[in-house]
mmCIF file of N, CA and C in Angstrom:
data_model
loop_
_atom_site.group_PDB
_atom_site.id
_atom_site.type_symbol
_atom_site.label_atom_id
_atom_site.label_comp_id
_atom_site.label_asym_id
_atom_site.label_seq_id
_atom_site.Cartn_x
_atom_site.Cartn_y
_atom_site.Cartn_z
ATOM 1 N N MET A 10 -2.397 37.217 26.759
ATOM 2 C CA MET A 10 -2.992 38.173 26.035
ATOM 3 C C MET A 10 -2.493 38.637 24.684
ATOM 4 N N LYS A 11 -0.722 38.946 24.908
ATOM 5 C CA LYS A 11 -0.577 39.566 23.589
ATOM 6 C C LYS A 11 -0.590 38.710 22.622
ATOM 7 N N ALA A 12 -0.783 37.334 22.624
ATOM 8 C CA ALA A 12 -1.005 36.678 21.336
ATOM 9 C C ALA A 12 -2.464 36.389 20.925
ATOM 10 N N TRP A 13 -3.474 36.423 22.045
ATOM 11 C CA TRP A 13 -4.662 36.915 22.018
ATOM 12 C C TRP A 13 -5.047 37.589 20.656
ATOM 13 N N THR A 14 -4.428 38.890 20.938
ATOM 14 C CA THR A 14 -4.678 40.189 20.209
ATOM 15 C C THR A 14 -3.794 40.238 18.971
ATOM 16 N N TRP A 15 -3.046 39.324 19.323
ATOM 17 C CA TRP A 15 -2.493 39.155 17.369
ATOM 18 C C TRP A 15 -2.831 38.391 16.538
ATOM 19 N N LEU A 16 -3.617 37.619 17.269
ATOM 20 C CA LEU A 16 -4.173 36.480 16.207
ATOM 21 C C LEU A 16 -5.755 37.440 16.143
ATOM 22 N N LYS A 17 -6.656 38.206 16.963
ATOM 23 C CA LYS A 17 -7.567 38.695 16.557
ATOM 24 C C LYS A 17 -7.655 39.509 15.618
ATOM 25 N N THR A 18 -6.605 40.271 15.278
ATOM 26 C CA THR A 18 -6.883 40.717 14.114
ATOM 27 C C THR A 18 -7.332 39.923 12.647
ATOM 28 N N GLY A 19 -8.349 40.203 11.875
ATOM 29 C CA GLY A 19 -8.244 40.053 11.067
ATOM 30 C C GLY A 19 -7.658 39.032 9.915
ATOM 31 N N ARG A 20 -6.515 39.582 9.389
ATOM 32 C CA ARG A 20 -5.451 39.413 8.426
ATOM 33 C C ARG A 20 -4.669 38.203 9.317
ATOM 34 N N ARG A 21 -4.110 38.237 10.191
ATOM 35 C CA ARG A 21 -3.370 37.671 10.805
ATOM 36 C C ARG A 21 -3.644 36.593 11.038
ATOM 37 N N LEU A 22 -5.233 36.286 11.530
ATOM 38 C CA LEU A 22 -6.400 34.936 11.458
ATOM 39 C C LEU A 22 -6.366 34.413 10.437
ATOM 40 N N TRP A 23 -6.403 35.044 9.614
ATOM 41 C CA TRP A 23 -6.673 34.659 7.598
ATOM 42 C C TRP A 23 -5.093 33.558 7.567
ATOM 43 N N TRP A 24 -3.892 34.297 7.733
ATOM 44 C CA TRP A 24 -2.707 33.905 7.376
ATOM 45 C C TRP A 24 -2.424 32.640 8.352
ATOM 46 N N VAL A 25 -2.529 32.341 9.815
ATOM 47 C CA VAL A 25 -2.822 31.653 10.609
ATOM 48 C C VAL A 25 -3.309 30.141 10.289
ATOM 49 N N ALA A 26 -4.769 30.358 9.573
ATOM 50 C CA ALA A 26 -6.058 29.281 9.219
ATOM 51 C C ALA A 26 -5.077 28.785 7.920
ATOM 52 N N LEU A 27 -4.881 29.727 7.132
ATOM 53 C CA LEU A 27 -4.420 29.246 5.476
ATOM 54 C C LEU A 27 -2.568 28.051 5.839
ATOM 55 N N GLY A 28 -1.883 28.767 7.033
ATOM 56 C CA GLY A 28 -1.015 27.966 7.121
ATOM 57 C C GLY A 28 -1.205 26.595 7.801
ATOM 58 N N MET A 29 -2.111 26.609 9.086
ATOM 59 C CA MET A 29 -2.967 25.154 9.811
ATOM 60 C C MET A 29 -3.147 24.559 8.740
ATOM 61 N N LEU A 30 -3.965 25.232 7.516
ATOM 62 C CA LEU A 30 -4.625 24.000 6.197
ATOM 63 C C LEU A 30 -3.474 23.812 5.566
ATOM 64 N N LEU A 31 -2.489 24.543 5.110
ATOM 65 C CA LEU A 31 -1.556 23.701 4.309
ATOM 66 C C LEU A 31 -0.555 23.179 5.158
ATOM 67 N N LEU A 32 -0.636 22.626 6.369
ATOM 68 C CA LEU A 32 0.085 22.030 7.424
ATOM 69 C C LEU A 32 -0.341 20.152 6.812
ATOM 70 N N LEU A 33 -1.820 20.280 7.128
ATOM 71 C CA LEU A 33 -2.961 19.317 7.240
ATOM 72 C C LEU A 33 -2.735 19.002 6.153
ATOM 73 N N CYS A 34 -2.806 19.704 4.897
ATOM 74 C CA CYS A 34 -2.602 18.942 3.707
ATOM 75 C C CYS A 34 -1.513 18.230 3.386
ATOM 76 N N LEU A 35 -0.450 19.020 3.944
ATOM 77 C CA LEU A 35 1.031 18.544 3.983
ATOM 78 C C LEU A 35 0.857 16.224 4.338
ATOM 79 N N LEU A 36 0.556 17.219 5.400
ATOM 80 C CA LEU A 36 0.513 15.703 6.159
ATOM 81 C C LEU A 36 0.090 14.400 5.786
ATOM 82 N N ALA A 37 -1.401 15.001 5.643
ATOM 83 C CA ALA A 37 -2.100 14.126 4.483
ATOM 84 C C ALA A 37 -1.365 13.260 3.542
ATOM 85 N N ALA A 38 -0.885 13.991 2.655
ATOM 86 C CA ALA A 38 -0.311 13.827 1.711
ATOM 87 C C ALA A 38 0.868 12.699 1.901
ATOM 88 N N SER A 39 1.420 13.116 2.872
ATOM 89 C CA SER A 39 3.025 12.521 3.412
ATOM 90 C C SER A 39 2.098 11.111 3.471
ATOM 91 N N GLN A 40 1.109 10.367 4.730
ATOM 92 C CA GLN A 40 0.567 9.622 4.883
ATOM 93 C C GLN A 40 0.256 8.865 4.145
ATOM 94 N N SER A 41 -0.227 9.395 2.886
ATOM 95 C CA SER A 41 -1.029 8.580 1.945
ATOM 96 C C SER A 41 0.180 8.400 0.731
ATOM 97 N N ALA A 42 1.227 8.741 0.667
ATOM 98 C CA ALA A 42 2.327 8.843 -0.357
ATOM 99 C C ALA A 42 3.056 7.184 0.327
ATOM 100 N N GLY A 43 3.103 6.650 1.468
ATOM 101 C CA GLY A 43 3.450 5.437 2.002
ATOM 102 C C GLY A 43 5.020 4.527 1.667
ATOM 103 N N GLY A 44 6.341 6.391 1.308
ATOM 104 C CA GLY A 44 7.434 6.255 1.152
ATOM 105 C C GLY A 44 7.696 5.593 -0.115
ATOM 106 N N GLY A 45 7.129 4.498 -0.888
ATOM 107 C CA GLY A 45 7.214 3.952 -2.314
ATOM 108 C C GLY A 45 8.338 3.727 -2.915
ATOM 109 N N GLY A 46 9.546 3.615 -1.406
ATOM 110 C CA GLY A 46 10.798 3.461 -1.877
ATOM 111 C C GLY A 46 11.235 2.067 -2.019
ATOM 112 N N GLY A 47 9.991 1.057 -2.675
ATOM 113 C CA GLY A 47 10.500 -0.268 -2.366
ATOM 114 C C GLY A 47 9.022 -1.134 -2.336
ATOM 115 N N ALA A 48 9.546 -2.447 -1.938
ATOM 116 C CA ALA A 48 8.729 -3.651 -1.712
ATOM 117 C C ALA A 48 8.094 -3.252 -0.123
ATOM 118 N N SER A 49 7.108 -3.572 0.153
ATOM 119 C CA SER A 49 6.847 -3.001 1.796
ATOM 120 C C SER A 49 7.045 -4.742 2.878
ATOM 121 N N THR A 50 7.097 -4.264 3.567
ATOM 122 C CA THR A 50 7.221 -5.366 5.164
ATOM 123 C C THR A 50 6.339 -6.321 4.349
ATOM 124 N N GLU A 51 4.919 -6.316 4.031
ATOM 125 C CA GLU A 51 3.652 -7.223 3.747
ATOM 126 C C GLU A 51 3.995 -7.453 2.278
ATOM 127 N N GLU A 52 4.691 -7.081 1.150
ATOM 128 C CA GLU A 52 4.823 -7.607 0.059
ATOM 129 C C GLU A 52 6.430 -8.847 0.578
ATOM 130 N N LYS A 53 6.999 -8.172 0.748
ATOM 131 C CA LYS A 53 8.372 -9.503 1.415
ATOM 132 C C LYS A 53 7.998 -10.719 1.906
ATOM 133 N N ARG A 54 7.062 -10.419 3.034
ATOM 134 C CA ARG A 54 7.047 -11.675 4.094
ATOM 135 C C ARG A 54 6.101 -12.144 2.731
ATOM 136 N N ILE A 55 5.313 -12.038 1.944
ATOM 137 C CA ILE A 55 4.214 -12.894 1.111
ATOM 138 C C ILE A 55 5.080 -13.732 0.277
ATOM 139 N N ALA A 56 5.856 -12.574 -0.462
ATOM 140 C CA ALA A 56 7.169 -13.332 -1.395
ATOM 141 C C ALA A 56 7.646 -14.839 -1.153
ATOM 142 N N GLU A 57 8.160 -14.017 0.128
ATOM 143 C CA GLU A 57 8.923 -15.209 1.058
ATOM 144 C C GLU A 57 8.277 -16.523 1.085
ATOM 145 N N VAL A 58 6.650 -16.140 1.354
ATOM 146 C CA VAL A 58 5.770 -17.090 1.934
ATOM 147 C C VAL A 58 5.924 -18.509 0.058
ATOM 148 N N LEU A 59 5.334 -17.752 -0.517
ATOM 149 C CA LEU A 59 5.019 -18.110 -1.884
ATOM 150 C C LEU A 59 6.265 -18.163 -2.671
ATOM 151 N N SER A 60 7.416 -17.944 -2.421
ATOM 152 C CA SER A 60 8.696 -18.957 -3.094
ATOM 153 C C SER A 60 9.003 -20.097 -2.373
ATOM 154 N N ALA A 61 8.400 -20.374 -1.193
ATOM 155 C CA ALA A 61 8.680 -21.776 -0.299
ATOM 156 C C ALA A 61 7.913 -22.784 -0.948
ATOM 157 N N MET A 62 6.988 -22.729 -1.627
ATOM 158 C CA MET A 62 5.853 -23.008 -2.230
ATOM 159 C C MET A 62 6.496 -24.255 -3.348
ATOM 160 N N GLU A 63 6.321 -25.376 -3.407
ATOM 161 C CA GLU A 63 7.082 -26.216 -4.640
ATOM 162 C C GLU A 63 6.732 -25.760 -6.023
ATOM 163 N N GLY A 64 8.222 -25.135 -6.981
ATOM 164 C CA GLY A 64 8.207 -25.288 -8.087
ATOM 165 C C GLY A 64 7.699 -23.486 -8.513
ATOM 166 N N ALA A 65 7.360 -23.095 -7.067
ATOM 167 C CA ALA A 65 7.726 -21.502 -7.728
ATOM 168 C C ALA A 65 8.830 -20.958 -7.925
ATOM 169 N N GLY A 66 9.509 -21.063 -7.367
ATOM 170 C CA GLY A 66 11.103 -20.696 -7.617
ATOM 171 C C GLY A 66 11.264 -19.238 -7.105
ATOM 172 N N ARG A 67 12.069 -18.225 -7.345
ATOM 173 C CA ARG A 67 12.014 -16.601 -7.576
ATOM 174 C C ARG A 67 10.634 -15.850 -7.453
ATOM 175 N N VAL A 68 10.002 -15.427 -6.470
ATOM 176 C CA VAL A 68 9.094 -14.831 -6.376
ATOM 177 C C VAL A 68 8.827 -13.210 -6.326
ATOM 178 N N GLU A 69 7.963 -12.238 -6.803
ATOM 179 C CA GLU A 69 7.966 -11.328 -6.179
ATOM 180 C C GLU A 69 6.767 -10.576 -6.281
ATOM 181 N N VAL A 70 6.073 -9.624 -5.616
ATOM 182 C CA VAL A 70 4.676 -9.113 -5.066
ATOM 183 C C VAL A 70 5.035 -7.779 -4.874
ATOM 184 N N ALA A 71 3.459 -7.651 -5.494
ATOM 185 C CA ALA A 71 3.051 -5.892 -5.663
ATOM 186 C C ALA A 71 1.729 -6.049 -5.001
ATOM 187 N N LEU A 72 1.344 -5.373 -3.763
ATOM 188 C CA LEU A 72 0.003 -5.504 -3.324
ATOM 189 C C LEU A 72 -0.896 -3.991 -4.233
ATOM 190 N N PHE A 73 -1.549 -3.957 -3.980
ATOM 191 C CA PHE A 73 -2.827 -2.240 -4.375
ATOM 192 C C PHE A 73 -3.544 -2.427 -3.413
ATOM 193 N N TYR A 74 -4.002 -1.130 -2.950
ATOM 194 C CA TYR A 74 -4.393 -0.501 -1.471
ATOM 195 C C TYR A 74 -5.944 0.354 -2.094
ATOM 196 N N GLU A 75 -7.063 0.019 -1.258
ATOM 197 C CA GLU A 75 -8.262 0.874 -1.306
ATOM 198 C C GLU A 75 -7.749 2.423 -1.127
ATOM 199 N N SER A 76 -7.899 3.089 -1.271
ATOM 200 C CA SER A 76 -7.448 4.662 -1.290
ATOM 201 C C SER A 76 -8.733 4.615 0.377
ATOM 202 N N GLU A 77 -8.289 5.472 1.242
ATOM 203 C CA GLU A 77 -8.788 5.382 2.379
ATOM 204 C C GLU A 77 -8.596 6.589 2.963
ATOM 205 N N ALA A 78 -9.386 7.932 3.220
ATOM 206 C CA ALA A 78 -9.054 9.271 3.447
ATOM 207 C C ALA A 78 -8.893 9.120 5.160
ATOM 208 N N VAL A 79 -7.535 9.489 5.772
ATOM 209 C CA VAL A 79 -7.475 9.343 7.175
ATOM 210 C C VAL A 79 -7.513 10.502 7.630
ATOM 211 N N GLY A 80 -9.228 10.838 8.324
ATOM 212 C CA GLY A 80 -9.519 12.225 8.796
ATOM 213 C C GLY A 80 -8.635 12.523 9.903
ATOM 214 N N ALA A 81 -8.733 13.862 10.364
ATOM 215 C CA ALA A 81 -8.314 14.433 11.948
ATOM 216 C C ALA A 81 -8.988 13.700 12.967
ATOM 217 N N PHE A 82 -10.201 12.647 12.641
ATOM 218 C CA PHE A 82 -11.221 12.518 13.844
ATOM 219 C C PHE A 82 -11.235 10.952 13.936
ATOM 220 N N GLY A 83 -11.040 10.364 12.877
ATOM 221 C CA GLY A 83 -11.295 9.085 12.581
ATOM 222 C C GLY A 83 -10.405 8.464 11.664
ATOM 223 N N GLY A 84 -10.556 7.148 11.621
ATOM 224 C CA GLY A 84 -9.902 6.209 10.419
ATOM 225 C C GLY A 84 -8.530 5.413 10.965
ATOM 226 N N SER A 85 -8.286 4.722 10.459
ATOM 227 C CA SER A 85 -7.098 3.630 11.317
ATOM 228 C C SER A 85 -5.806 3.755 10.784
ATOM 229 N N GLY A 86 -5.984 4.536 9.413
ATOM 230 C CA GLY A 86 -4.510 4.986 8.777
ATOM 231 C C GLY A 86 -4.389 3.800 8.145
ATOM 232 N N LYS A 87 -5.074 2.534 8.097
ATOM 233 C CA LYS A 87 -4.567 1.189 7.754
ATOM 234 C C LYS A 87 -5.838 0.997 6.425
ATOM 235 N N SER A 88 -4.739 0.399 5.185
ATOM 236 C CA SER A 88 -5.758 0.121 4.376
ATOM 237 C C SER A 88 -5.857 -1.092 3.872
ATOM 238 N N ARG A 89 -6.694 -1.810 3.628
ATOM 239 C CA ARG A 89 -6.941 -3.308 2.930
ATOM 240 C C ARG A 89 -6.274 -3.635 1.755
ATOM 241 N N PRO A 90 -5.590 -4.408 1.176
ATOM 242 C CA PRO A 90 -5.349 -4.723 -0.131
ATOM 243 C C PRO A 90 -6.499 -4.886 -0.585
ATOM 244 N N THR A 91 -6.457 -4.747 -1.972
ATOM 245 C CA THR A 91 -7.474 -4.993 -3.422
ATOM 246 C C THR A 91 -7.506 -5.487 -4.300
ATOM 247 N N GLY A 92 -5.842 -5.436 -4.421
ATOM 248 C CA GLY A 92 -5.509 -6.469 -5.175
ATOM 249 C C GLY A 92 -4.193 -6.322 -5.378
ATOM 250 N N ALA A 93 -3.690 -7.863 -6.152
ATOM 251 C CA ALA A 93 -2.211 -8.101 -5.830
ATOM 252 C C ALA A 93 -1.312 -8.959 -7.846
ATOM 253 N N VAL A 94 -0.282 -8.481 -7.576
ATOM 254 C CA VAL A 94 0.175 -9.510 -8.874
ATOM 255 C C VAL A 94 1.424 -9.900 -8.280
ATOM 256 N N VAL A 95 1.450 -10.887 -8.361
ATOM 257 C CA VAL A 95 2.421 -11.908 -8.199
ATOM 258 C C VAL A 95 3.413 -12.488 -9.477
ATOM 259 N N VAL A 96 4.766 -12.141 -9.631
ATOM 260 C CA VAL A 96 5.243 -12.601 -10.402
ATOM 261 C C VAL A 96 6.842 -13.878 -10.144
ATOM 262 N N ALA A 97 6.788 -14.895 -10.801
ATOM 263 C CA ALA A 97 7.309 -15.928 -10.231
ATOM 264 C C ALA A 97 8.110 -17.014 -11.621
ATOM 265 N N GLN A 98 9.018 -17.348 -10.655
ATOM 266 C CA GLN A 98 9.556 -18.139 -11.858
ATOM 267 C C GLN A 98 9.161 -19.242 -12.501
ATOM 268 N N GLY A 99 8.071 -19.876 -11.543
ATOM 269 C CA GLY A 99 7.536 -20.858 -11.997
ATOM 270 C C GLY A 99 6.396 -21.124 -12.408
ATOM 271 N N ALA A 100 5.911 -20.040 -12.695
ATOM 272 C CA ALA A 100 4.359 -19.644 -12.875
ATOM 273 C C ALA A 100 3.953 -20.055 -14.284
ATOM 274 N N GLY A 101 4.734 -20.351 -15.048
ATOM 275 C CA GLY A 101 4.708 -21.022 -16.161
ATOM 276 C C GLY A 101 4.113 -22.520 -16.557
ATOM 277 N N ASP A 102 4.221 -23.125 -15.220
ATOM 278 C CA ASP A 102 3.573 -24.187 -14.543
ATOM 279 C C ASP A 102 2.269 -23.894 -14.472
ATOM 280 N N LEU A 103 0.840 -24.407 -15.029
ATOM 281 C CA LEU A 103 -0.449 -24.027 -14.889
ATOM 282 C C LEU A 103 -0.514 -24.529 -13.201
ATOM 283 N N ARG A 104 -0.526 -25.335 -12.547
ATOM 284 C CA ARG A 104 -0.733 -25.934 -11.653
ATOM 285 C C ARG A 104 -0.076 -25.071 -10.708
ATOM 286 N N VAL A 105 1.490 -24.650 -10.352
ATOM 287 C CA VAL A 105 2.236 -23.770 -9.674
ATOM 288 C C VAL A 105 1.508 -22.397 -9.761
ATOM 289 N N ARG A 106 0.527 -21.874 -10.869
ATOM 290 C CA ARG A 106 0.300 -20.734 -10.869
ATOM 291 C C ARG A 106 -1.095 -20.415 -10.486
ATOM 292 N N LEU A 107 -1.743 -21.984 -10.187
ATOM 293 C CA LEU A 107 -3.276 -21.827 -9.228
ATOM 294 C C LEU A 107 -2.767 -21.636 -8.472
ATOM 295 N N GLU A 108 -1.870 -22.541 -7.434
ATOM 296 C CA GLU A 108 -1.328 -22.640 -6.269
ATOM 297 C C GLU A 108 -1.285 -21.004 -5.684
ATOM 298 N N LEU A 109 -0.411 -20.928 -6.468
ATOM 299 C CA LEU A 109 0.056 -19.166 -6.217
ATOM 300 C C LEU A 109 -0.966 -18.795 -5.847
ATOM 301 N N ILE A 110 -1.922 -18.213 -6.950
ATOM 302 C CA ILE A 110 -3.718 -17.755 -6.402
ATOM 303 C C ILE A 110 -3.998 -17.870 -6.177
ATOM 304 N N ARG A 111 -4.237 -19.396 -5.116
ATOM 305 C CA ARG A 111 -4.942 -20.363 -4.157
ATOM 306 C C ARG A 111 -4.116 -19.502 -2.727
ATOM 307 N N ALA A 112 -2.605 -19.309 -2.696
ATOM 308 C CA ALA A 112 -2.169 -18.810 -1.749
ATOM 309 C C ALA A 112 -2.561 -17.195 -1.451
ATOM 310 N N VAL A 113 -2.306 -16.534 -2.427
ATOM 311 C CA VAL A 113 -2.760 -15.062 -1.735
ATOM 312 C C VAL A 113 -3.968 -14.872 -1.807
ATOM 313 N N ARG A 114 -5.077 -15.373 -2.204
ATOM 314 C CA ARG A 114 -6.147 -15.582 -1.982
ATOM 315 C C ARG A 114 -6.456 -15.568 -0.726
ATOM 316 N N THR A 115 -5.730 -16.417 -0.051
ATOM 317 C CA THR A 115 -5.935 -17.072 1.220
ATOM 318 C C THR A 115 -5.547 -16.125 2.367
ATOM 319 N N LEU A 116 -4.224 -15.289 1.918
ATOM 320 C CA LEU A 116 -3.253 -14.834 2.885
ATOM 321 C C LEU A 116 -3.794 -13.311 2.789
ATOM 322 N N LEU A 117 -4.396 -12.926 2.060
ATOM 323 C CA LEU A 117 -5.301 -11.799 1.638
ATOM 324 C C LEU A 117 -6.602 -11.486 1.657
ATOM 325 N N GLY A 118 -7.635 -12.540 1.944
ATOM 326 C CA GLY A 118 -8.572 -12.172 1.790
ATOM 327 C C GLY A 118 -9.133 -12.104 0.193
ATOM 328 N N LEU A 119 -8.412 -12.298 -0.802
ATOM 329 C CA LEU A 119 -9.182 -11.283 -1.957
ATOM 330 C C LEU A 119 -9.790 -12.236 -3.130
ATOM 331 N N PRO A 120 -10.465 -11.657 -3.386
ATOM 332 C CA PRO A 120 -11.717 -12.749 -4.588
ATOM 333 C C PRO A 120 -10.322 -12.915 -5.783
ATOM 334 N N GLU A 121 -10.454 -14.055 -6.257
ATOM 335 C CA GLU A 121 -9.830 -14.780 -7.208
ATOM 336 C C GLU A 121 -9.415 -13.912 -8.298
ATOM 337 N N ASN A 122 -10.394 -12.732 -8.899
ATOM 338 C CA ASN A 122 -10.356 -12.011 -9.839
ATOM 339 C C ASN A 122 -9.349 -10.622 -9.827
ATOM 340 N N ALA A 123 -9.187 -10.624 -8.702
ATOM 341 C CA ALA A 123 -8.132 -9.270 -7.907
ATOM 342 C C ALA A 123 -6.679 -10.310 -7.792
ATOM 343 N N VAL A 124 -6.275 -11.510 -8.290
ATOM 344 C CA VAL A 124 -4.854 -11.205 -7.987
ATOM 345 C C VAL A 124 -4.465 -11.831 -9.474
ATOM 346 N N ASP A 125 -3.294 -11.396 -10.014
ATOM 347 C CA ASP A 125 -2.648 -11.925 -10.958
ATOM 348 C C ASP A 125 -1.705 -12.454 -11.035
ATOM 349 N N VAL A 126 -1.277 -13.356 -11.728
ATOM 350 C CA VAL A 126 0.374 -14.112 -11.423
ATOM 351 C C VAL A 126 0.861 -14.242 -13.021
ATOM 352 N N PHE A 127 1.979 -13.861 -13.053
ATOM 353 C CA PHE A 127 2.820 -13.701 -13.942
ATOM 354 C C PHE A 127 4.173 -14.376 -14.363
ATOM 355 N N VAL A 128 4.498 -14.926 -15.291
ATOM 356 C CA VAL A 128 5.985 -15.661 -15.575
ATOM 357 C C VAL A 128 6.968 -14.743 -15.211
ATOM 358 N N MET A 129 8.292 -14.818 -14.379
ATOM 359 C CA MET A 129 9.038 -14.030 -14.116
ATOM 360 C C MET A 129 10.259 -14.222 -15.611
ATOM 361 N N GLU A 130 10.459 -13.006 -15.960
ATOM 362 C CA GLU A 130 11.806 -12.916 -17.529
ATOM 363 C C GLU A 130 12.612 -13.934 -16.692
ATOM 364 N N GLY A 131 13.399 -14.712 -17.639
ATOM 365 C CA GLY A 131 14.727 -15.368 -17.095
ATOM 366 C C GLY A 131 15.799 -14.382 -17.530
ATOM 367 N N LYS A 132 16.822 -14.569 -16.267
ATOM 368 C CA LYS A 132 17.973 -13.684 -16.643
ATOM 369 C C LYS A 132 18.982 -14.699 -17.147
ATOM 370 N N PRO A 133 19.734 -14.223 -18.353
ATOM 371 C CA PRO A 133 20.894 -14.860 -19.316
ATOM 372 C C PRO A 133 21.985 -15.327 -18.210
#
């Protein structure tokens, strides 16, 4: 009962509501940030598959995701990739480049114009 009378006062209720709103905003921001500390598990897995292709050499992959708001009452919190950038040692060969694009399209279900492949800079 004491808690209810404490919350009933107008000013305290306003501060509690403001605190809860800020907490929800921080939670949503931390979920959308996704860490950003390096390649995701999915990117690493795709790079591993692509580097096993003949002529590809070393491969790195960056995926881009559609932004999806995760509400309190819905949404899975998982976004699907909308684009990919592949950097590969063997991408200078047209055949390898086309095979890399085809593989990424197959793995992620992306249209051809959503996948870009570039030649990896050589290390001296």
